[in-house]
Amino acid sequence: MSELFDAVDALVASRAPLPSAQERKRLRQAHGLTLDDVAAALKVRRATVSGWESVKKTVEPRGPEREAYARLLDKLAELYPAPPAPEESAAPATPAAFTAAPAPAEAQPLPPGPAPDTAATTATGNTRITPGPPPPAPATAPRPARTPGNTSASRRPGARKAAPAGAPAGGADPRFENGPLAVVDVDTDGQVLAYCTGGLVLDVPAKTLPSLVEWTLKEAGLGQPRLSGPGKDADPLLVLTEAALKRYGLPTALTEEERLAGRIPEGHKVVKQLTRAEWKLTKRGFGPWARIYRPAQGSERACVQLCIPSWHALDSRHWGEAGQLPPAELARVLGAYASRVMTPRGSTAVTGLELMTALHPPTRASAPDADGRRHSERNPGSLGGDPVDCAPCEAPDGHPLLADLPRFHVRGPGEKLFEEAYDWARPMTDAECMHRHLVGIDVNMAFAAGANGLIVGLGAPTHVKAPAFDPKLPGSWLVDLSHVDLSRVKVGKDQWTELDASLLPSPFTPKGERPEGPAWYATPTVAYAVELGYEVRPVEAYVRYNNGRYLDGWYQRLRDAYLATMADLGVHADMTPADFLTAMDGYKERDPQLAIVASAIKATVKGGLGKLRERPRGEGWRPGRPWRALSRPTWRPDIRAAVISRTRINLHRKIVKHAAFTGQYPVAVLSDCVVYAAAGPSPLDFLPYRDGKPLPGGFKLGVNPGLVKHEGTQTVLWGEEVRERFDAPELNLARYIKDGAVTNVDNGE
């Protein structure tokens, strides 16, 4: 009888309609499954599963695969039912670029910055709504003032009405109808206002900071839906201006002692107010990015994050002048970043790391047991909830694993994995000195591109002796690559080419020097030696058999955010090389606020990867003792090393292709910037385009991650004069090619 039932189930599954491609993808991601996971389970190719989820051209499964796929989707739909559709509203639909979901490259552009308000402003009770974007602040007034004499109507934050047109909060989740964040300010009448995204302004009734936190959680309608099914919703973010700090009894600036400590004293009166109201602060205390919370009750979280720009919460290296913007404009900048990346959780580095966890939460709810109860279990594809030790060669100096080393011992390449970005330069040849220009090209979001598709370890390493090298197995390998000769390399299947190795950096060391013996390398570096046509024989290795493409979703989220923002700035992915160079010229001036967002997105990439190997930050740390970051499952120096290794190798591969085809060699390389001597001032004067098509495998102009843009142009005479002035024949000109300003040169650096 069971066989008959199975046959009937298979017959029904073979004819039953499948959900839409978008729903298929939602169900897979809700369960934390990758395309590879589904492909392995159904015994099909990864590309096949991708075709089943393609919105543009959906490929329907057939045969037994369809039956199994339908069963999988049916089970997932039971675990993760589709969210209810939002109520319809007579108001215009919110543009896709402003929803809480990530905006893809083809999303509608962000509306322009604050413009004169031609609609009436409504104000009653504790809430005020501006139907259109708020007017820009006068040059002499840091905060917009209340507009008198307007007609009134009332609405409380939490009622189901559409947000103003263009608001990033609208429609998707009624709990967060007013967006992910608000900038709290005090107007000229003394009224506390919360400037939300999309031009929405709320009256704030709270008189103290504890009551402000209560109001935010109960009435403000702020927050952001989770980025992954098993994850958590983002906590609301309040940005406090100097006027708001004064109103709530906080200092407008930190003293030198407080700045070094990163917080105000625990005895401060506002901290005592929070304590009396039974609110808690995290271990980092009340600093520029304070988190105020109460212990969660079941699945209900009670947490509000504060951002205080005047306490240097928004680093000017990454956020530019955002901290000095008027409230409405600052809400626009941070709201655009939140809608496309995530609600900021701290610095761009902290947010970059938090984004990894938000996309791959460490745990998820299990299937119901015999009693119908669910339990917490590890989320497949995540790093899990517990930290793992790195390999000794991956440990930075001072790590507890190295506590037994002599105090002043310096580890060499045979003891320490040293995968870092390029910092290489050489003297120019006579032929290069005959050119007029030095042209720098820079790889867009190079480290993000290096993370795309990279297989990284998800668990602890396994030590093996004399292993056979496997390019698909992430880890650290002790191997001698000194025999790799760049004067003769493989550039295709059974195709070798002759190069001038003296004009090329080695791909195996950050300084471009040829290795002298066995050294530790990440998997992408060793795989490149094999790609160049040379045999490798590792002595030992630390490999990770539990692995996956952990960073793929992280890359895609940041890529889409960057491309959508650049498109709003007039730089599109489908431009011709000449049009792209023209569009990039002065793109930041078209919308300085969105230019800040683009800068912050790029900083999120680099900072997030840097956090994977965060070093001690004071706190009385001593060498050989653990530091706070080691307690995180996301403290993974091996993942950082693999991304940097792949990024450096990607760049070297393009350099080799370019040299083999054109005979041109780089003069300097710094991280993701390469400088060439050229007859003209444009990258098109030396990049080998033919009929508008670039050299396959070489440099290509464009905005996408991995493609290149123009970094800067100086004259050859400038380069030679700078090197002569500082008596540094190998001064890295890539460091100064952008604007030509050379300062603080020390020993050629």
XYZ file of C-alpha atoms in Angstrom:
749
model
C 0.000 0.000 0.000
C 2.840 2.426 0.838
C 4.257 1.914 -2.644
C 0.910 2.940 -4.123
C 0.856 6.052 -1.944
C 4.402 6.906 -3.030
C 3.408 6.473 -6.656
C 0.378 8.738 -6.162
C 2.548 11.374 -4.418
C 5.017 11.268 -7.301
C 2.202 11.578 -9.851
C 0.725 14.590 -8.042
C 4.152 16.224 -7.696
C 4.902 15.718 -11.383
C 1.777 17.690 -12.378
C 1.383 20.144 -9.498
C 2.275 23.768 -10.301
C 5.487 24.999 -8.716
C 5.746 28.377 -6.970
C 7.201 31.336 -8.819
C 10.956 31.613 -9.329
C 11.103 34.422 -6.790
C 9.262 32.301 -4.200
C 11.564 29.346 -4.873
C 14.555 31.509 -4.132
C 12.905 32.941 -0.998
C 12.212 29.494 0.401
C 15.745 28.271 -0.240
C 17.335 31.321 1.363
C 14.907 31.226 4.309
C 16.264 27.788 5.195
C 19.860 28.934 4.771
C 20.469 26.709 1.734
C 22.877 27.597 -1.047
C 22.461 26.708 -4.704
C 25.201 24.136 -4.206
C 23.292 22.543 -1.309
C 20.159 22.058 -3.416
C 22.135 20.892 -6.447
C 23.966 18.262 -4.379
C 20.753 16.985 -2.814
C 18.943 16.682 -6.164
C 22.079 15.493 -8.023
C 21.979 18.238 -10.630
C 24.336 21.035 -11.588
C 24.420 24.326 -9.690
C 23.525 26.167 -12.907
C 20.388 24.019 -13.211
C 19.089 25.121 -9.820
C 19.982 28.716 -10.672
C 17.873 28.405 -13.843
C 14.926 27.166 -11.811
C 15.122 30.380 -9.756
C 15.823 32.787 -12.627
C 13.210 35.536 -12.731
C 14.176 36.678 -16.226
C 14.038 33.247 -17.877
C 12.773 30.526 -15.567
C 13.687 26.965 -16.556
C 11.158 24.420 -15.300
C 12.497 21.148 -13.846
C 11.450 17.874 -15.438
C 11.293 14.187 -14.615
C 12.296 12.836 -11.219
C 14.176 16.057 -10.410
C 10.881 17.942 -10.631
C 9.225 15.563 -8.187
C 12.044 15.907 -5.678
C 12.219 19.677 -6.152
C 8.452 20.031 -5.654
C 8.706 18.004 -2.454
C 11.547 20.197 -1.192
C 9.608 23.401 -1.906
C 6.500 21.977 -0.266
C 8.411 21.157 2.938
C 10.072 24.574 2.982
C 6.741 26.315 2.439
C 5.436 24.588 5.575
C 8.396 25.895 7.574
C 8.453 29.381 6.043
C 4.991 30.472 4.865
C 4.879 33.511 2.630
C 4.392 36.811 4.502
C 0.963 38.424 4.083
C 0.690 40.911 1.273
C 0.746 44.554 2.424
C -2.534 46.448 2.442
C -3.165 48.461 -0.645
C -3.090 52.202 -0.378
C -4.318 54.983 -2.556
C -0.959 56.666 -2.159
C 1.680 56.239 -4.868
C 3.792 53.114 -4.545
C 7.133 53.453 -2.841
C 10.053 53.251 -5.303
C 11.993 49.991 -5.095
C 15.182 51.835 -4.287
C 13.696 52.911 -0.957
C 12.248 49.682 0.343
C 13.879 47.812 3.179
C 15.028 45.144 0.736
C 18.332 45.633 -1.132
C 18.107 47.712 -4.246
C 19.557 45.885 -7.268
C 21.530 47.662 -9.933
C 18.467 48.119 -12.121
C 16.355 49.556 -9.274
C 14.660 52.905 -9.607
C 17.032 55.739 -8.754
C 16.940 57.520 -5.452
C 14.988 60.732 -5.608
C 17.062 63.887 -5.477
C 18.033 65.494 -2.204
C 15.770 67.767 -0.230
C 13.835 70.150 -2.468
C 11.535 73.060 -1.707
C 8.325 71.816 -0.101
C 5.290 72.707 -2.181
C 2.841 70.566 -0.190
C 1.227 71.421 3.098
C 2.859 70.130 6.269
C 0.515 68.426 8.721
C 1.094 68.534 12.464
C -1.056 67.412 15.359
C -0.456 65.488 18.565
C 2.987 63.929 18.680
C 3.478 63.302 14.954
C 4.135 65.477 11.962
C 4.310 64.288 8.349
C 5.916 66.071 5.448
C 4.311 64.706 2.257
C 7.356 65.530 0.148
C 11.094 65.774 0.772
C 11.864 68.512 3.291
C 13.353 71.823 2.186
C 17.104 72.237 2.363
C 18.438 74.026 5.390
C 19.732 77.568 4.921
C 23.478 77.872 4.865
C 23.432 79.630 8.232
C 21.023 77.261 9.967
C 22.176 73.768 10.825
C 18.601 72.493 11.335
C 15.384 73.017 9.383
C 12.791 74.981 11.325
C 9.083 74.295 11.765
C 6.909 75.778 9.014
C 4.147 77.886 10.564
C 0.653 78.363 9.299
C 0.142 75.040 7.528
C -3.096 73.072 7.525
C -3.335 70.196 9.975
C -4.346 66.572 10.028
C -3.370 63.870 12.442
C -1.860 60.389 12.384
C 0.001 58.428 15.021
C 3.128 56.486 14.038
C 1.868 52.946 13.792
C -1.372 53.634 11.934
C -1.585 51.881 8.559
C -1.145 54.780 6.152
C 1.270 55.051 3.305
C 4.461 56.899 4.015
C 5.271 59.905 1.831
C 6.242 59.163 -1.746
C 9.860 58.159 -1.929
C 10.099 56.990 1.679
C 12.311 53.949 2.066
C 10.139 52.541 4.799
C 6.885 52.059 3.043
C 4.704 49.048 2.546
C 6.982 46.081 3.048
C 6.532 45.614 6.801
C 3.910 47.521 8.829
C 6.037 47.235 11.972
C 8.673 49.484 10.423
C 6.520 51.792 8.343
C 8.626 54.846 9.179
C 11.936 53.428 8.056
C 15.042 51.996 9.674
C 16.238 55.110 11.482
C 15.625 58.699 12.497
C 17.776 61.747 13.173
C 16.605 63.366 16.410
C 16.947 67.139 16.563
C 15.424 70.173 18.308
C 13.928 72.939 16.174
C 13.944 76.679 16.847
C 10.680 76.388 18.807
C 12.230 73.850 21.180
C 10.227 70.935 19.778
C 12.076 67.596 19.528
C 11.709 66.169 16.023
C 12.663 62.843 14.479
C 13.676 63.177 10.822
C 13.015 59.849 9.121
C 13.830 58.723 5.607
C 11.803 59.986 2.685
C 11.006 63.381 4.203
C 8.908 62.057 7.095
C 9.182 64.099 10.308
C 7.789 62.935 13.657
C 7.135 65.018 16.756
C 8.872 63.379 19.731
C 7.126 63.714 23.114
C 9.954 62.153 25.148
C 11.512 64.396 27.809
C 14.309 62.057 28.929
C 16.532 59.538 27.207
C 14.807 56.501 28.808
C 11.433 57.786 27.617
C 12.936 58.392 24.150
C 13.952 54.732 24.021
C 10.454 53.665 25.136
C 8.827 55.889 22.515
C 11.106 54.541 19.793
C 10.152 50.947 20.511
C 6.431 51.473 21.090
C 5.363 54.304 18.781
C 8.024 55.400 16.303
C 7.591 52.522 13.829
C 11.326 52.290 13.202
C 13.376 49.226 12.312
C 14.237 46.988 9.399
C 13.166 43.432 8.515
C 15.708 40.637 8.770
C 17.935 39.928 5.780
C 17.719 36.150 6.189
C 14.932 33.818 7.322
C 16.634 32.605 10.519
C 18.031 36.042 11.307
C 16.829 38.924 13.468
C 15.155 42.189 12.587
C 17.419 45.212 12.737
C 17.025 47.363 15.817
C 15.893 50.980 15.294
C 18.692 53.521 15.040
C 18.479 57.027 16.512
C 21.023 59.629 15.425
C 21.342 62.400 18.012
C 22.346 65.892 16.905
C 24.154 68.295 19.241
C 20.851 70.015 20.026
C 19.306 66.660 20.966
C 22.309 65.807 23.143
C 21.808 69.024 25.088
C 18.083 68.375 25.442
C 18.686 64.913 26.928
C 21.531 65.920 29.232
C 24.453 64.488 27.255
C 27.713 66.273 26.393
C 28.031 67.552 22.831
C 31.654 66.377 22.691
C 33.778 63.848 24.542
C 36.725 64.883 26.657
C 40.137 63.499 25.712
C 39.866 60.918 28.482
C 36.375 59.890 27.373
C 37.469 59.719 23.750
C 40.320 57.341 24.605
C 37.984 55.230 26.737
C 35.342 55.290 23.972
C 32.512 56.145 26.392
C 31.222 58.541 29.001
C 31.680 57.512 32.668
C 29.297 54.965 34.179
C 28.462 57.519 36.850
C 27.047 60.020 34.340
C 23.542 61.146 35.231
C 22.031 59.901 31.950
C 23.551 56.448 32.459
C 22.012 56.430 35.949
C 18.644 57.396 34.446
C 18.819 54.387 32.138
C 19.759 52.110 35.024
C 16.845 53.305 37.143
C 14.514 52.644 34.213
C 15.951 49.099 34.013
C 17.707 49.632 30.694
C 21.119 48.111 30.108
C 24.172 49.053 28.039
C 26.458 46.628 26.247
C 30.035 46.097 27.429
C 31.304 48.960 25.308
C 29.201 51.331 27.423
C 27.685 54.647 26.380
C 29.870 55.690 23.488
C 29.472 56.994 19.927
C 27.531 53.826 18.971
C 25.630 52.958 22.158
C 23.190 50.042 22.367
C 20.429 50.323 24.971
C 18.436 47.177 25.664
C 16.471 44.973 28.010
C 16.932 41.193 27.989
C 14.794 39.611 25.268
C 11.480 38.073 26.289
C 11.116 35.052 24.020
C 11.475 36.254 20.440
C 10.669 39.864 21.339
C 13.708 42.155 21.341
C 13.819 45.502 23.116
C 16.893 47.316 21.847
C 17.648 50.752 20.411
C 20.979 51.858 18.981
C 22.267 55.411 19.181
C 24.633 57.105 16.747
C 26.246 60.333 17.940
C 28.052 62.151 15.101
C 29.583 64.851 17.316
C 31.324 62.048 19.230
C 32.935 60.987 15.933
C 30.591 58.078 15.281
C 30.753 58.809 11.533
C 34.424 58.563 10.558
C 35.166 61.323 8.043
C 37.480 58.966 6.096
C 34.426 56.941 5.114
C 31.424 59.195 5.718
C 32.960 62.463 4.551
C 31.044 65.460 5.865
C 27.933 63.444 6.765
C 28.259 64.332 10.437
C 27.827 68.035 9.605
C 24.749 67.639 7.392
C 21.360 69.044 8.444
C 19.080 66.383 9.984
C 16.910 65.749 6.924
C 19.928 65.312 4.662
C 21.723 63.086 7.158
C 18.580 60.924 7.365
C 18.637 60.631 3.579
C 22.293 59.523 3.517
C 22.003 56.991 6.333
C 18.613 55.797 5.068
C 19.971 55.104 1.594
C 22.848 53.138 3.129
C 20.475 51.229 5.420
C 18.051 50.300 2.639
C 20.800 49.057 0.355
C 23.298 47.567 2.821
C 21.777 47.344 6.321
C 21.054 49.608 9.262
C 24.497 50.734 10.508
C 25.617 48.794 13.577
C 28.703 50.890 14.257
C 31.590 51.876 12.021
C 31.569 50.734 8.402
C 33.946 47.949 9.479
C 31.590 46.738 12.203
C 28.637 46.934 9.814
C 30.539 44.966 7.175
C 31.128 42.172 9.660
C 27.566 42.302 10.994
C 26.274 42.029 7.429
C 28.019 38.662 7.076
C 26.249 37.394 10.193
C 22.895 38.899 9.199
C 23.008 37.044 5.876
C 24.232 33.794 7.476
C 22.868 33.644 11.051
C 24.722 31.063 13.150
C 21.585 29.162 14.176
C 18.101 28.399 12.930
C 14.990 26.616 14.194
C 15.012 22.885 13.599
C 12.151 20.869 12.160
C 9.518 19.938 14.770
C 10.413 16.925 16.892
C 8.016 14.166 17.942
C 6.376 16.541 20.423
C 6.038 19.305 17.849
C 8.778 21.435 19.413
C 11.548 23.191 17.525
C 15.110 23.502 18.749
C 18.038 25.711 17.869
C 20.493 24.090 15.475
C 23.451 25.251 13.420
C 22.450 27.071 10.272
C 24.060 25.342 7.257
C 26.567 27.550 5.472
C 27.207 29.744 8.520
C 30.242 29.997 10.786
C 28.223 28.668 13.713
C 27.834 30.254 17.113
C 31.144 29.240 18.688
C 34.624 30.562 17.860
C 37.239 28.185 16.457
C 41.010 28.350 16.806
C 42.991 29.340 13.759
C 46.080 27.443 12.597
C 49.361 28.523 14.268
C 50.653 29.900 10.963
C 47.470 32.008 10.595
C 47.716 33.505 14.088
C 48.937 37.122 14.279
C 51.825 37.988 16.589
C 50.800 37.938 20.245
C 48.079 35.305 19.789
C 47.696 32.793 22.663
C 48.720 29.970 20.286
C 52.161 31.613 20.104
C 52.595 32.177 23.840
C 55.476 29.668 24.026
C 57.632 31.475 21.462
C 60.632 33.482 22.731
C 59.683 37.061 23.559
C 61.480 38.795 20.667
C 61.181 35.976 18.141
C 60.406 37.182 14.607
C 58.509 34.629 12.537
C 59.608 34.189 8.943
C 57.664 33.036 5.850
C 58.068 29.415 6.936
C 56.242 30.119 10.195
C 53.685 32.773 9.347
C 51.010 33.149 6.681
C 51.552 36.595 5.173
C 48.864 37.269 2.574
C 48.612 41.017 2.086
C 47.857 43.449 -0.736
C 50.538 44.642 -3.142
C 53.023 47.407 -2.351
C 55.539 47.158 -5.208
C 57.364 49.550 -7.500
C 60.432 49.574 -9.755
C 62.582 52.115 -11.616
C 61.329 53.068 -15.059
C 63.108 51.785 -18.147
C 64.588 54.150 -20.731
C 61.717 53.361 -23.101
C 59.169 54.198 -20.431
C 60.913 57.494 -19.672
C 60.333 58.479 -23.296
C 56.582 58.461 -22.694
C 54.907 61.627 -21.451
C 52.417 60.305 -18.911
C 52.000 57.978 -15.971
C 48.412 56.704 -15.849
C 46.911 54.956 -12.833
C 43.966 52.579 -13.055
C 42.115 51.308 -9.990
C 40.067 48.120 -9.608
C 36.506 48.811 -8.463
C 35.712 47.126 -5.144
C 38.643 44.789 -5.711
C 38.326 42.927 -2.404
C 34.596 42.412 -2.899
C 35.342 40.901 -6.301
C 37.978 38.722 -4.637
C 35.333 37.397 -2.238
C 32.855 36.510 -4.981
C 32.618 32.754 -5.447
C 35.492 32.091 -3.052
C 35.326 28.821 -1.113
C 36.320 29.446 2.502
C 36.497 27.289 5.596
C 33.464 27.186 7.869
C 35.062 25.295 10.740
C 38.336 24.459 12.452
C 41.446 23.474 10.465
C 42.852 19.968 10.115
C 46.635 19.529 10.084
C 47.971 17.217 7.354
C 51.514 16.234 6.361
C 52.739 16.065 2.736
C 49.244 16.578 1.282
C 48.369 16.541 -2.397
C 47.338 20.088 -3.304
C 43.637 20.563 -3.994
C 42.703 23.997 -5.418
C 39.118 23.556 -4.167
C 40.152 22.917 -0.562
C 40.514 26.116 1.506
C 43.416 26.293 3.892
C 47.034 27.319 4.433
C 49.839 25.427 2.663
C 53.563 25.289 3.400
C 55.111 24.993 -0.062
C 58.196 26.158 -1.971
C 57.236 28.381 -4.928
C 60.709 29.790 -5.581
C 60.959 27.678 -8.764
C 58.079 29.525 -10.471
C 59.696 31.528 -13.291
C 57.641 34.438 -14.590
C 59.797 34.678 -17.716
C 57.851 31.698 -19.093
C 54.263 31.237 -17.973
C 51.169 29.448 -19.156
C 48.445 31.815 -20.370
C 46.047 29.264 -21.822
C 45.591 25.579 -22.438
C 48.967 24.350 -23.695
C 49.863 27.969 -24.517
C 53.025 29.472 -23.016
C 54.425 32.974 -23.359
C 57.770 34.665 -22.738
C 57.841 37.705 -20.407
C 60.445 40.002 -18.888
C 60.281 38.798 -15.287
C 62.458 41.691 -14.066
C 59.602 44.098 -14.880
C 56.919 42.102 -13.077
C 56.103 41.726 -9.382
C 56.029 38.210 -8.020
C 52.451 37.081 -7.362
C 53.520 35.296 -4.196
C 54.672 38.159 -1.941
C 53.105 41.555 -1.161
C 56.387 43.350 -1.916
C 56.629 41.555 -5.254
C 59.873 39.812 -4.354
C 60.513 36.276 -5.547
C 60.223 33.791 -2.649
C 63.453 32.161 -1.498
C 62.120 28.910 -0.028
C 59.120 27.249 1.604
C 56.486 29.659 2.860
C 52.865 29.582 3.969
C 50.276 30.533 1.365
C 46.492 30.542 1.135
C 44.856 28.242 -1.397
C 44.331 30.858 -4.191
C 48.061 31.707 -4.235
C 49.158 28.073 -4.597
C 46.450 27.443 -7.186
C 47.843 30.307 -9.270
C 51.290 28.699 -9.342
C 49.624 25.593 -10.796
C 47.714 27.768 -13.270
C 51.002 29.283 -14.470
C 52.142 25.782 -15.357
C 54.323 24.759 -12.420
C 54.204 21.761 -10.114
C 53.694 22.275 -6.381
C 54.487 19.859 -3.542
C 53.257 21.099 -0.163
C 55.239 20.042 2.900
C 52.249 20.373 5.225
C 48.945 22.175 5.397
C 46.056 23.231 7.598
C 42.930 22.543 5.557
C 39.228 22.958 6.226
C 37.031 20.143 4.985
C 33.896 21.922 6.192
C 33.705 24.767 3.709
C 31.420 26.766 1.451
C 30.887 30.029 -0.411
C 30.125 31.956 2.755
C 30.789 35.408 1.277
C 28.667 35.127 -1.880
C 25.544 36.747 -0.421
C 27.674 39.408 1.262
C 29.335 40.252 -2.036
C 26.045 40.348 -3.929
C 24.403 42.639 -1.383
C 27.299 45.115 -1.456
C 27.677 44.875 -5.235
C 24.005 45.680 -5.787
C 24.195 48.538 -3.297
C 27.238 50.008 -5.030
C 25.900 49.641 -8.575
C 22.512 51.119 -7.661
C 24.163 54.098 -5.965
C 26.563 54.698 -8.841
C 23.646 54.475 -11.280
C 21.910 57.224 -9.301
C 25.111 59.236 -9.743
C 24.966 58.775 -13.512
C 27.446 55.912 -13.867
C 25.848 52.799 -15.353
C 27.085 49.270 -15.912
C 26.388 49.183 -19.656
C 28.375 52.265 -20.701
C 31.014 52.297 -23.427
C 34.594 52.843 -22.177
C 34.671 56.472 -23.327
C 31.239 57.236 -21.859
C 32.235 55.545 -18.602
C 35.355 57.714 -18.247
C 33.264 60.809 -18.946
C 30.597 59.781 -16.434
C 33.195 59.123 -13.733
C 34.669 62.589 -14.179
C 33.151 64.640 -11.376
C 30.449 62.104 -10.478
C 30.675 63.044 -6.782
C 29.556 66.601 -7.491
C 26.287 65.446 -9.073
C 24.921 64.424 -5.697
C 27.436 64.820 -2.845
C 25.149 62.988 -0.428
C 24.916 59.873 -2.577
C 28.665 60.090 -3.152
C 29.010 59.700 0.624
C 26.877 56.550 0.423
C 29.105 55.106 -2.326
C 32.197 55.825 -0.232
C 30.652 54.176 2.822
C 29.732 51.066 0.820
C 33.323 50.657 -0.364
C 34.599 51.181 3.181
C 32.164 48.506 4.377
C 33.896 45.976 2.127
C 37.444 46.686 3.281
C 36.531 47.269 6.905
C 34.428 44.131 7.165
C 37.259 41.986 5.833
C 39.720 43.699 8.159
C 37.513 42.858 11.143
C 37.994 39.160 10.378
C 41.460 39.552 11.906
C 40.832 42.327 14.420
C 43.820 42.987 16.658
C 43.796 43.962 20.380
C 42.471 47.457 21.065
C 43.995 48.425 24.383
C 42.017 46.994 27.300
C 45.234 46.130 29.136
C 46.109 43.377 26.671
C 49.489 41.648 26.883
C 51.136 39.356 24.261
C 50.149 35.741 24.685
C 46.818 36.626 26.280
C 43.433 36.459 24.495
C 41.661 39.659 23.460
C 37.955 40.366 23.068
C 37.671 39.757 19.323
C 38.853 36.155 19.703
C 35.533 35.258 21.332
C 33.651 35.900 18.077
C 32.934 33.106 15.574
C 33.640 35.744 12.922
C 37.261 36.170 14.031
C 38.632 34.289 11.046
C 42.081 35.396 9.809
C 42.081 32.516 7.323
C 39.055 33.956 5.487
C 40.656 37.391 5.351
C 43.903 35.882 4.031
C 42.042 33.924 1.338
C 40.192 37.035 0.098
C 43.374 39.122 -0.032
C 45.248 36.278 -1.726
C 42.590 35.934 -4.409
C 42.405 39.695 -4.927
C 46.174 39.948 -5.422
C 46.177 36.957 -7.758
C 43.272 38.385 -9.797
C 45.269 41.574 -10.292
C 48.483 39.747 -11.221
C 46.603 37.610 -13.744
C 45.401 40.764 -15.520
C 48.903 42.262 -15.418
C 50.349 39.126 -17.051
C 47.638 39.049 -19.741
C 48.262 42.713 -20.490
C 52.046 42.247 -20.682
C 51.772 39.173 -22.900
C 49.483 40.974 -25.356
C 50.937 44.511 -25.375
C 54.496 44.224 -24.050
C 53.638 46.870 -21.417
C 54.596 46.356 -17.781
C 53.448 48.184 -14.629
C 55.686 50.781 -13.035
C 54.023 50.519 -9.622
C 51.257 48.556 -7.909
C 49.627 49.522 -4.622
C 46.780 47.342 -3.369
C 44.262 47.649 -6.229
C 45.929 50.513 -8.165
C 48.309 49.900 -11.097
C 50.416 52.579 -12.826
C 51.607 52.365 -16.444
C 53.727 54.690 -18.574
C 51.656 55.815 -21.581
C 51.797 58.174 -24.544
C 48.525 59.851 -23.537
C 46.762 60.841 -20.305
C 43.816 58.422 -20.588
C 43.567 54.717 -19.789
C 42.372 54.284 -23.369
C 45.860 55.337 -24.476
C 47.307 52.021 -23.279
C 44.435 49.592 -22.659
C 44.108 47.332 -25.742
C 40.494 47.834 -26.797
C 39.561 46.554 -30.244
C 36.207 47.535 -31.734
C 35.123 48.540 -28.237
C 36.001 45.131 -26.783
C 38.709 44.703 -24.126
C 41.467 42.122 -23.988
C 39.926 38.860 -22.682
C 41.179 38.303 -19.150
C 42.825 41.721 -19.050
C 41.804 45.128 -17.722
C 38.345 46.365 -18.644
C 36.895 49.800 -17.940
C 33.574 49.763 -16.120
C 31.778 50.292 -12.821
C 31.246 46.642 -11.888
C 33.417 45.140 -9.123
C 36.604 43.768 -10.665
C 36.597 46.236 -13.562
C 38.813 49.320 -13.526
C 38.417 53.069 -13.480
C 40.825 55.957 -14.020
C 42.668 56.679 -10.771
C 44.789 59.624 -11.920
C 47.411 60.861 -14.377
C 50.725 62.608 -13.805
C 53.697 63.257 -16.079
C 56.734 61.017 -16.311
C 58.816 64.077 -15.392
C 56.785 64.392 -12.191
C 57.523 60.778 -11.287
C 61.252 61.056 -11.923
C 61.501 64.384 -10.094
C 59.697 63.000 -7.034
C 61.947 59.952 -6.872
C 65.066 62.087 -7.281
C 63.912 64.619 -4.709
C 63.375 61.959 -2.065
C 66.301 59.821 -3.243
C 63.962 56.859 -3.629
C 64.348 55.143 -7.051
C 61.580 52.689 -6.180
C 59.160 55.113 -4.528
C 55.673 53.714 -5.051
C 54.139 56.279 -7.383
C 50.765 54.523 -7.218
C 50.334 56.029 -3.742
C 50.430 59.583 -5.137
C 49.157 59.220 -8.711
C 45.661 60.497 -7.869
C 46.523 64.122 -7.094
C 50.323 64.230 -7.338
C 50.782 65.450 -3.747
C 53.765 63.687 -2.123
C 54.233 64.087 1.616
C 55.672 62.139 4.543
C 57.997 60.020 2.425
C 60.177 57.844 4.666
C 62.566 55.249 3.234
C 60.705 55.232 -0.027
C 57.265 54.880 1.538
